[in-house]
Amino acid sequence: MTRKLLIVGAAFAALSLAACGQKTDEAKGAATPAEQAATPDANPAATVPTPADEAKAPDFSAKAAAGDTFEIESAKIALKRSTNADVKKFAQAMIDAHTATSQGLKAAIAASGATFTLPAALPEDLQGKLDDLNKADAKDFDKKYADDQVDAHQAALNLFQRYAQDGDNAAIKTFAAETAPKIQEHLNMAEGLKNGMK
């Protein structure tokens, strides 16, 4: 019995020492509470690591252009199908704003001296969302449109903030940095629209 207790005690002590050793290794890079308090909070969306392809101008521009096209096309559907005045007002604002950002993107690409062309068709995932929006029941349409707008603007905001920080082309980075606050406004509007339907 005593021998078993000694073995268990020795094993426990060894595990405790091993655990203590691990904690000191883990604590080396940790910030003290004072350091944490002195560090300002960052925008979480801006601190998401940039996928390597999104830091390249052609890939960022293709995704940004697709986002604008999706916004414009989904807004056109909303103008035809919705009977809600707030939804129609939002949709018209999106057509106007995203037509302007499409032109701004093209101007930034031209100013950068880059020689790539933007895709003419939507990627499969965004085309699928448009198809679903067209097929949505009339009673569910406004909610579906608002949900899609929140998702699309959050994705666009993340994309633009990351490119503004990590992008590889100065002119397009400037465009992304100047456009991100407008996208944030649209996201706030879309969330207001969605919350108004609850």
mmCIF file of N, CA and C in Angstrom, residues 128-188:
data_model
loop_
_atom_site.group_PDB
_atom_site.id
_atom_site.type_symbol
_atom_site.label_atom_id
_atom_site.label_comp_id
_atom_site.label_asym_id
_atom_site.label_seq_id
_atom_site.Cartn_x
_atom_site.Cartn_y
_atom_site.Cartn_z
ATOM 1 N N GLY A 128 -25.225 32.350 -57.070
ATOM 2 C CA GLY A 128 -26.175 31.497 -56.356
ATOM 3 C C GLY A 128 -27.059 32.305 -55.409
ATOM 4 N N LYS A 129 -26.449 33.306 -54.734
ATOM 5 C CA LYS A 129 -27.235 34.161 -53.832
ATOM 6 C C LYS A 129 -28.253 34.980 -54.615
ATOM 7 N N LEU A 130 -27.871 35.475 -55.781
ATOM 8 C CA LEU A 130 -28.829 36.214 -56.625
ATOM 9 C C LEU A 130 -29.967 35.299 -57.063
ATOM 10 N N ASP A 131 -29.614 34.078 -57.461
ATOM 11 C CA ASP A 131 -30.643 33.118 -57.889
ATOM 12 C C ASP A 131 -31.609 32.823 -56.736
ATOM 13 N N ASP A 132 -31.058 32.637 -55.530
ATOM 14 C CA ASP A 132 -31.900 32.372 -54.356
ATOM 15 C C ASP A 132 -32.810 33.559 -54.047
ATOM 16 N N LEU A 133 -32.284 34.761 -54.220
ATOM 17 C CA LEU A 133 -33.066 35.968 -53.967
ATOM 18 C C LEU A 133 -34.228 36.063 -54.953
ATOM 19 N N ASN A 134 -33.959 35.734 -56.205
ATOM 20 C CA ASN A 134 -35.011 35.746 -57.226
ATOM 21 C C ASN A 134 -36.103 34.720 -56.922
ATOM 22 N N LYS A 135 -35.715 33.589 -56.311
ATOM 23 C CA LYS A 135 -36.663 32.506 -56.045
ATOM 24 C C LYS A 135 -37.353 32.623 -54.684
ATOM 25 N N ALA A 136 -36.903 33.547 -53.844
ATOM 26 C CA ALA A 136 -37.445 33.650 -52.480
ATOM 27 C C ALA A 136 -38.946 33.933 -52.508
ATOM 28 N N ASP A 137 -39.681 33.352 -51.542
ATOM 29 C CA ASP A 137 -41.109 33.645 -51.392
ATOM 30 C C ASP A 137 -41.283 35.128 -51.154
ATOM 31 N N ALA A 138 -42.377 35.683 -51.651
ATOM 32 C CA ALA A 138 -42.638 37.113 -51.477
ATOM 33 C C ALA A 138 -42.631 37.507 -50.009
ATOM 34 N N LYS A 139 -43.208 36.655 -49.144
ATOM 35 C CA LYS A 139 -43.289 36.993 -47.717
ATOM 36 C C LYS A 139 -41.918 36.961 -47.041
ATOM 37 N N ASP A 140 -40.947 36.216 -47.605
ATOM 38 C CA ASP A 140 -39.607 36.105 -47.028
ATOM 39 C C ASP A 140 -38.579 37.002 -47.723
ATOM 40 N N PHE A 141 -39.005 37.640 -48.808
ATOM 41 C CA PHE A 141 -38.039 38.349 -49.646
ATOM 42 C C PHE A 141 -37.267 39.434 -48.896
ATOM 43 N N ASP A 142 -37.978 40.329 -48.213
ATOM 44 C CA ASP A 142 -37.299 41.465 -47.565
ATOM 45 C C ASP A 142 -36.277 40.999 -46.534
ATOM 46 N N LYS A 143 -36.640 39.979 -45.764
ATOM 47 C CA LYS A 143 -35.705 39.453 -44.748
ATOM 48 C C LYS A 143 -34.480 38.842 -45.417
ATOM 49 N N LYS A 144 -34.702 38.077 -46.481
ATOM 50 C CA LYS A 144 -33.588 37.455 -47.213
ATOM 51 C C LYS A 144 -32.666 38.519 -47.792
ATOM 52 N N TYR A 145 -33.264 39.547 -48.381
ATOM 53 C CA TYR A 145 -32.459 40.631 -48.958
ATOM 54 C C TYR A 145 -31.637 41.315 -47.868
ATOM 55 N N ALA A 146 -32.257 41.637 -46.750
ATOM 56 C CA ALA A 146 -31.545 42.311 -45.654
ATOM 57 C C ALA A 146 -30.431 41.429 -45.095
ATOM 58 N N ASP A 147 -30.703 40.142 -44.917
ATOM 59 C CA ASP A 147 -29.670 39.214 -44.426
ATOM 60 C C ASP A 147 -28.473 39.181 -45.388
ATOM 61 N N ASP A 148 -28.773 39.081 -46.687
ATOM 62 C CA ASP A 148 -27.708 39.049 -47.693
ATOM 63 C C ASP A 148 -26.887 40.337 -47.658
ATOM 64 N N GLN A 149 -27.563 41.463 -47.431
ATOM 65 C CA GLN A 149 -26.862 42.749 -47.412
ATOM 66 C C GLN A 149 -25.918 42.861 -46.230
ATOM 67 N N VAL A 150 -26.339 42.385 -45.082
ATOM 68 C CA VAL A 150 -25.455 42.395 -43.906
ATOM 69 C C VAL A 150 -24.234 41.522 -44.191
ATOM 70 N N ASP A 151 -24.455 40.315 -44.688
ATOM 71 C CA ASP A 151 -23.346 39.401 -44.976
ATOM 72 C C ASP A 151 -22.393 39.977 -46.022
ATOM 73 N N ALA A 152 -22.959 40.510 -47.102
ATOM 74 C CA ALA A 152 -22.135 41.028 -48.198
ATOM 75 C C ALA A 152 -21.316 42.235 -47.762
ATOM 76 N N HIS A 153 -21.924 43.122 -46.983
ATOM 77 C CA HIS A 153 -21.187 44.307 -46.557
ATOM 78 C C HIS A 153 -20.136 43.983 -45.497
ATOM 79 N N GLN A 154 -20.400 42.990 -44.647
ATOM 80 C CA GLN A 154 -19.371 42.583 -43.684
ATOM 81 C C GLN A 154 -18.182 41.985 -44.418
ATOM 82 N N ALA A 155 -18.450 41.144 -45.406
ATOM 83 C CA ALA A 155 -17.363 40.538 -46.190
ATOM 84 C C ALA A 155 -16.581 41.617 -46.934
ATOM 85 N N ALA A 156 -17.292 42.587 -47.511
ATOM 86 C CA ALA A 156 -16.619 43.669 -48.242
ATOM 87 C C ALA A 156 -15.779 44.523 -47.303
ATOM 88 N N LEU A 157 -16.319 44.819 -46.133
ATOM 89 C CA LEU A 157 -15.575 45.626 -45.164
ATOM 90 C C LEU A 157 -14.280 44.918 -44.769
ATOM 91 N N ASN A 158 -14.361 43.625 -44.489
ATOM 92 C CA ASN A 158 -13.162 42.852 -44.144
ATOM 93 C C ASN A 158 -12.145 42.901 -45.281
ATOM 94 N N LEU A 159 -12.616 42.688 -46.512
ATOM 95 C CA LEU A 159 -11.753 42.693 -47.690
ATOM 96 C C LEU A 159 -11.046 44.040 -47.848
ATOM 97 N N PHE A 160 -11.807 45.130 -47.775
ATOM 98 C CA PHE A 160 -11.243 46.462 -47.995
ATOM 99 C C PHE A 160 -10.290 46.864 -46.870
ATOM 100 N N GLN A 161 -10.640 46.555 -45.630
ATOM 101 C CA GLN A 161 -9.755 46.897 -44.518
ATOM 102 C C GLN A 161 -8.435 46.133 -44.615
ATOM 103 N N ARG A 162 -8.518 44.861 -44.969
ATOM 104 C CA ARG A 162 -7.293 44.067 -45.072
ATOM 105 C C ARG A 162 -6.419 44.572 -46.217
ATOM 106 N N TYR A 163 -7.042 44.903 -47.365
ATOM 107 C CA TYR A 163 -6.221 45.384 -48.488
ATOM 108 C C TYR A 163 -5.627 46.750 -48.165
ATOM 109 N N ALA A 164 -6.382 47.599 -47.501
ATOM 110 C CA ALA A 164 -5.858 48.913 -47.120
ATOM 111 C C ALA A 164 -4.627 48.764 -46.232
ATOM 112 N N GLN A 165 -4.588 47.689 -45.466
ATOM 113 C CA GLN A 165 -3.455 47.451 -44.564
ATOM 114 C C GLN A 165 -2.322 46.698 -45.261
ATOM 115 N N ASP A 166 -2.645 45.651 -46.006
ATOM 116 C CA ASP A 166 -1.624 44.729 -46.512
ATOM 117 C C ASP A 166 -1.456 44.716 -48.030
ATOM 118 N N GLY A 167 -2.214 45.534 -48.745
ATOM 119 C CA GLY A 167 -2.212 45.466 -50.207
ATOM 120 C C GLY A 167 -0.874 45.791 -50.834
ATOM 121 N N ASP A 168 -0.711 45.347 -52.083
ATOM 122 C CA ASP A 168 0.576 45.473 -52.773
ATOM 123 C C ASP A 168 0.634 46.620 -53.774
ATOM 124 N N ASN A 169 -0.427 47.427 -53.877
ATOM 125 C CA ASN A 169 -0.457 48.487 -54.889
ATOM 126 C C ASN A 169 -0.923 49.786 -54.220
ATOM 127 N N ALA A 170 -0.093 50.801 -54.225
ATOM 128 C CA ALA A 170 -0.357 52.031 -53.465
ATOM 129 C C ALA A 170 -1.658 52.716 -53.870
ATOM 130 N N ALA A 171 -1.912 52.851 -55.165
ATOM 131 C CA ALA A 171 -3.115 53.557 -55.610
ATOM 132 C C ALA A 171 -4.379 52.797 -55.209
ATOM 133 N N ILE A 172 -4.338 51.481 -55.327
ATOM 134 C CA ILE A 172 -5.508 50.669 -54.990
ATOM 135 C C ILE A 172 -5.661 50.582 -53.467
ATOM 136 N N LYS A 173 -4.539 50.595 -52.747
ATOM 137 C CA LYS A 173 -4.605 50.638 -51.279
ATOM 138 C C LYS A 173 -5.305 51.912 -50.813
ATOM 139 N N THR A 174 -4.975 53.043 -51.450
ATOM 140 C CA THR A 174 -5.608 54.313 -51.094
ATOM 141 C C THR A 174 -7.106 54.250 -51.354
ATOM 142 N N PHE A 175 -7.478 53.689 -52.511
ATOM 143 C CA PHE A 175 -8.900 53.512 -52.828
ATOM 144 C C PHE A 175 -9.586 52.658 -51.759
ATOM 145 N N ALA A 176 -8.958 51.566 -51.365
ATOM 146 C CA ALA A 176 -9.543 50.675 -50.358
ATOM 147 C C ALA A 176 -9.708 51.400 -49.028
ATOM 148 N N ALA A 177 -8.693 52.158 -48.624
ATOM 149 C CA ALA A 177 -8.751 52.877 -47.354
ATOM 150 C C ALA A 177 -9.834 53.951 -47.368
ATOM 151 N N GLU A 178 -10.002 54.630 -48.504
ATOM 152 C CA GLU A 178 -11.026 55.691 -48.605
ATOM 153 C C GLU A 178 -12.434 55.111 -48.710
ATOM 154 N N THR A 179 -12.555 53.904 -49.246
ATOM 155 C CA THR A 179 -13.872 53.292 -49.459
ATOM 156 C C THR A 179 -14.375 52.548 -48.228
ATOM 157 N N ALA A 180 -13.474 52.025 -47.405
ATOM 158 C CA ALA A 180 -13.879 51.221 -46.237
ATOM 159 C C ALA A 180 -14.882 51.937 -45.326
ATOM 160 N N PRO A 181 -14.709 53.243 -45.007
ATOM 161 C CA PRO A 181 -15.705 53.894 -44.149
ATOM 162 C C PRO A 181 -17.106 53.952 -44.772
ATOM 163 N N LYS A 182 -17.169 54.058 -46.098
ATOM 164 C CA LYS A 182 -18.480 54.058 -46.776
ATOM 165 C C LYS A 182 -19.131 52.684 -46.638
ATOM 166 N N ILE A 183 -18.312 51.638 -46.749
ATOM 167 C CA ILE A 183 -18.841 50.279 -46.602
ATOM 168 C C ILE A 183 -19.342 50.077 -45.178
ATOM 169 N N GLN A 184 -18.622 50.634 -44.202
ATOM 170 C CA GLN A 184 -19.072 50.545 -42.806
ATOM 171 C C GLN A 184 -20.437 51.208 -42.652
ATOM 172 N N GLU A 185 -20.639 52.353 -43.304
ATOM 173 C CA GLU A 185 -21.944 53.028 -43.259
ATOM 174 C C GLU A 185 -23.027 52.133 -43.857
ATOM 175 N N HIS A 186 -22.718 51.506 -44.978
ATOM 176 C CA HIS A 186 -23.688 50.608 -45.624
ATOM 177 C C HIS A 186 -24.013 49.424 -44.721
ATOM 178 N N LEU A 187 -22.987 48.890 -44.060
ATOM 179 C CA LEU A 187 -23.198 47.775 -43.139
ATOM 180 C C LEU A 187 -24.126 48.200 -42.002
ATOM 181 N N ASN A 188 -23.892 49.381 -41.456
ATOM 182 C CA ASN A 188 -24.764 49.895 -40.390
ATOM 183 C C ASN A 188 -26.198 50.045 -40.885
#
